Protein backbone atom coordinates (compact mmCIF):
# COMPACT_ATOMS: atom_id res chain seq x y z
CA UNK A 1 0.00 0.00 0.00
CA UNK A 2 1.29 3.48 -0.85
CA UNK A 3 0.76 6.71 1.07
CA UNK A 4 -2.20 7.64 -1.14
CA UNK A 5 -4.02 4.44 -0.16
CA UNK A 6 -3.65 5.45 3.47
CA UNK A 7 -4.90 9.02 2.79
CA UNK A 8 -1.73 10.57 4.25
CA UNK A 9 -0.53 12.56 1.19
CA UNK A 10 -2.86 15.50 1.75
CA UNK A 11 -2.36 19.19 0.84
CA UNK A 12 -1.61 20.02 4.50
CA UNK A 13 0.74 17.08 5.14
CA UNK A 14 3.87 17.41 7.24
CA UNK A 15 6.92 15.38 6.24
CA UNK A 16 10.19 14.99 8.11
CA UNK A 17 13.65 14.11 6.85
CA UNK A 18 15.39 12.79 9.96
CA UNK A 19 19.20 12.63 10.00
CA UNK A 20 20.77 10.18 12.44
CA UNK A 21 24.40 10.79 11.46
CA UNK A 22 26.66 13.71 10.56
CA UNK A 23 28.24 13.21 7.10
CA UNK A 24 31.26 15.20 8.30
CA UNK A 25 31.86 12.54 10.99
CA UNK A 26 30.30 9.38 9.54
CA UNK A 27 31.17 8.10 6.06
CA UNK A 28 28.32 9.44 3.86
CA UNK A 29 27.64 5.92 2.55
CA UNK A 30 26.91 4.83 6.15
CA UNK A 31 24.75 7.80 7.15
CA UNK A 32 21.23 6.89 8.23
CA UNK A 33 18.25 9.02 7.17
CA UNK A 34 14.52 8.44 7.63
CA UNK A 35 11.87 9.90 5.33
CA UNK A 36 8.69 10.29 7.38
CA UNK A 37 5.19 11.68 7.32
CA UNK A 38 3.22 12.84 10.36
CA UNK A 39 0.28 10.54 11.00
CA UNK A 40 -3.07 11.33 12.58
CA UNK A 41 -4.03 10.19 16.07
CA UNK A 42 -5.45 6.69 15.93
CA UNK A 43 -3.46 5.65 12.85
CA UNK A 44 -2.94 1.88 12.95
CA UNK A 45 0.57 0.69 12.10
CA UNK A 46 1.05 -2.59 10.27
CA UNK A 47 3.93 -4.64 8.87
CA UNK A 48 4.53 -2.12 6.06
CA UNK A 49 4.70 1.01 8.23
CA UNK A 50 6.98 1.85 11.15
CA UNK A 51 5.74 4.42 13.64
CA UNK A 52 8.01 6.39 15.96
CA UNK A 53 7.79 9.56 18.03
CA UNK A 54 10.08 12.57 17.70
CA UNK A 55 11.15 13.84 21.10
CA UNK A 56 9.87 17.26 22.04
CA UNK A 57 11.98 20.03 23.49
CA UNK A 58 13.79 23.11 22.26
CA UNK A 59 14.86 23.28 18.61
CA UNK A 60 16.57 25.99 16.63
CA UNK A 61 14.66 26.35 13.35
CA UNK A 62 16.02 27.97 10.20
CA UNK A 63 13.96 28.50 7.05
CA UNK A 64 15.46 26.95 3.91
CA UNK A 65 14.24 27.85 0.41
CA UNK A 66 16.61 26.82 -2.37
CA UNK A 67 17.69 23.95 -4.59
CA UNK A 68 18.25 20.63 -2.84
CA UNK A 69 21.97 20.72 -3.67
CA UNK A 70 22.48 23.66 -1.27
CA UNK A 71 20.85 22.20 1.84
CA UNK A 72 24.15 20.83 3.20
CA UNK A 73 25.65 24.33 3.11
CA UNK A 74 22.57 25.70 4.90
CA UNK A 75 23.05 23.13 7.69
CA UNK A 76 26.74 24.08 7.86
CA UNK A 77 25.80 27.77 8.33
CA UNK A 78 23.35 26.89 11.11
CA UNK A 79 26.08 25.00 12.98
CA UNK A 80 29.02 27.32 12.16
CA UNK A 81 27.38 30.77 12.29
CA UNK A 82 24.27 30.65 14.46
CA UNK A 83 25.14 27.99 17.03
CA UNK A 84 28.44 29.42 18.40
CA UNK A 85 26.87 32.77 19.35
CA UNK A 86 23.49 31.37 20.44
CA UNK A 87 24.18 30.25 24.02
CA UNK A 88 23.05 26.75 23.06
CA UNK A 89 24.68 23.47 22.14
CA UNK A 90 23.26 20.50 20.22
CA UNK A 91 21.70 17.78 22.31
CA UNK A 92 21.30 14.04 21.71
CA UNK A 93 18.10 14.17 19.60
CA UNK A 94 18.40 13.86 15.80
CA UNK A 95 18.29 16.88 13.51
CA UNK A 96 15.49 16.95 10.97
CA UNK A 97 14.03 18.87 8.06
CA UNK A 98 10.34 19.74 8.37
CA UNK A 99 8.40 19.98 5.10
CA UNK A 100 4.82 21.28 5.05
CA UNK A 101 2.28 20.92 2.24
CA UNK A 102 3.58 21.39 -1.30
CA UNK A 103 7.24 21.91 -0.42
CA UNK A 104 8.73 21.55 -3.93
CA UNK A 105 8.27 24.17 -6.65
CA UNK A 106 8.91 22.40 -9.96
CA UNK A 107 9.08 25.71 -11.86
CA UNK A 108 12.12 26.90 -9.88
CA UNK A 109 13.24 23.46 -8.65
CA UNK A 110 13.39 24.84 -5.11
CA UNK A 111 12.40 23.22 -1.84
CA UNK A 112 10.97 24.91 1.25
CA UNK A 113 11.52 23.47 4.71
CA UNK A 114 12.68 24.28 8.21
CA UNK A 115 16.04 22.97 9.37
CA UNK A 116 15.44 21.82 12.95
CA UNK A 117 18.44 21.53 15.25
CA UNK A 118 17.76 20.14 18.76
CA UNK A 119 19.47 22.34 21.36
CA UNK A 120 20.03 22.75 25.08
CA UNK A 121 21.64 25.61 27.03
CA UNK A 122 25.44 25.67 27.36
PDB file of C-alpha atoms in Angstrom, residues 2-66:
ATOM      1  CA  UNK A   2       1.291   3.480  -0.845  1.00  0.00           C
ATOM      2  CA  UNK A   3       0.756   6.712   1.072  1.00  0.00           C
ATOM      3  CA  UNK A   4      -2.201   7.638  -1.140  1.00  0.00           C
ATOM      4  CA  UNK A   5      -4.016   4.436  -0.162  1.00  0.00           C
ATOM      5  CA  UNK A   6      -3.646   5.448   3.469  1.00  0.00           C
ATOM      6  CA  UNK A   7      -4.897   9.019   2.794  1.00  0.00           C
ATOM      7  CA  UNK A   8      -1.732  10.572   4.247  1.00  0.00           C
ATOM      8  CA  UNK A   9      -0.528  12.562   1.194  1.00  0.00           C
ATOM      9  CA  UNK A  10      -2.863  15.503   1.755  1.00  0.00           C
ATOM     10  CA  UNK A  11      -2.363  19.189   0.844  1.00  0.00           C
ATOM     11  CA  UNK A  12      -1.611  20.020   4.498  1.00  0.00           C
ATOM     12  CA  UNK A  13       0.735  17.077   5.140  1.00  0.00           C
ATOM     13  CA  UNK A  14       3.873  17.412   7.237  1.00  0.00           C
ATOM     14  CA  UNK A  15       6.917  15.384   6.240  1.00  0.00           C
ATOM     15  CA  UNK A  16      10.191  14.990   8.107  1.00  0.00           C
ATOM     16  CA  UNK A  17      13.645  14.110   6.853  1.00  0.00           C
ATOM     17  CA  UNK A  18      15.391  12.789   9.960  1.00  0.00           C
ATOM     18  CA  UNK A  19      19.199  12.631  10.001  1.00  0.00           C
ATOM     19  CA  UNK A  20      20.766  10.178  12.437  1.00  0.00           C
ATOM     20  CA  UNK A  21      24.402  10.794  11.463  1.00  0.00           C
ATOM     21  CA  UNK A  22      26.657  13.713  10.558  1.00  0.00           C
ATOM     22  CA  UNK A  23      28.236  13.210   7.102  1.00  0.00           C
ATOM     23  CA  UNK A  24      31.260  15.203   8.302  1.00  0.00           C
ATOM     24  CA  UNK A  25      31.855  12.540  10.992  1.00  0.00           C
ATOM     25  CA  UNK A  26      30.302   9.376   9.538  1.00  0.00           C
ATOM     26  CA  UNK A  27      31.172   8.102   6.058  1.00  0.00           C
ATOM     27  CA  UNK A  28      28.319   9.436   3.862  1.00  0.00           C
ATOM     28  CA  UNK A  29      27.640   5.922   2.554  1.00  0.00           C
ATOM     29  CA  UNK A  30      26.913   4.834   6.146  1.00  0.00           C
ATOM     30  CA  UNK A  31      24.745   7.797   7.154  1.00  0.00           C
ATOM     31  CA  UNK A  32      21.228   6.886   8.233  1.00  0.00           C
ATOM     32  CA  UNK A  33      18.245   9.016   7.171  1.00  0.00           C
ATOM     33  CA  UNK A  34      14.521   8.437   7.634  1.00  0.00           C
ATOM     34  CA  UNK A  35      11.871   9.904   5.326  1.00  0.00           C
ATOM     35  CA  UNK A  36       8.693  10.289   7.384  1.00  0.00           C
ATOM     36  CA  UNK A  37       5.188  11.678   7.323  1.00  0.00           C
ATOM     37  CA  UNK A  38       3.224  12.843  10.362  1.00  0.00           C
ATOM     38  CA  UNK A  39       0.283  10.535  11.003  1.00  0.00           C
ATOM     39  CA  UNK A  40      -3.069  11.334  12.582  1.00  0.00           C
ATOM     40  CA  UNK A  41      -4.028  10.187  16.072  1.00  0.00           C
ATOM     41  CA  UNK A  42      -5.452   6.693  15.934  1.00  0.00           C
ATOM     42  CA  UNK A  43      -3.462   5.649  12.851  1.00  0.00           C
ATOM     43  CA  UNK A  44      -2.943   1.883  12.946  1.00  0.00           C
ATOM     44  CA  UNK A  45       0.569   0.693  12.101  1.00  0.00           C
ATOM     45  CA  UNK A  46       1.048  -2.586  10.273  1.00  0.00           C
ATOM     46  CA  UNK A  47       3.931  -4.639   8.870  1.00  0.00           C
ATOM     47  CA  UNK A  48       4.525  -2.117   6.056  1.00  0.00           C
ATOM     48  CA  UNK A  49       4.697   1.008   8.227  1.00  0.00           C
ATOM     49  CA  UNK A  50       6.984   1.854  11.147  1.00  0.00           C
ATOM     50  CA  UNK A  51       5.741   4.421  13.644  1.00  0.00           C
ATOM     51  CA  UNK A  52       8.005   6.389  15.958  1.00  0.00           C
ATOM     52  CA  UNK A  53       7.790   9.561  18.027  1.00  0.00           C
ATOM     53  CA  UNK A  54      10.081  12.569  17.699  1.00  0.00           C
ATOM     54  CA  UNK A  55      11.153  13.843  21.103  1.00  0.00           C
ATOM     55  CA  UNK A  56       9.873  17.258  22.042  1.00  0.00           C
ATOM     56  CA  UNK A  57      11.979  20.026  23.487  1.00  0.00           C
ATOM     57  CA  UNK A  58      13.790  23.110  22.265  1.00  0.00           C
ATOM     58  CA  UNK A  59      14.860  23.277  18.613  1.00  0.00           C
ATOM     59  CA  UNK A  60      16.572  25.991  16.626  1.00  0.00           C
ATOM     60  CA  UNK A  61      14.665  26.351  13.351  1.00  0.00           C
ATOM     61  CA  UNK A  62      16.024  27.967  10.198  1.00  0.00           C
ATOM     62  CA  UNK A  63      13.960  28.498   7.053  1.00  0.00           C
ATOM     63  CA  UNK A  64      15.459  26.952   3.913  1.00  0.00           C
ATOM     64  CA  UNK A  65      14.241  27.849   0.414  1.00  0.00           C
ATOM     65  CA  UNK A  66      16.614  26.820  -2.372  1.00  0.00           C
TER      66      UNK A  66
END
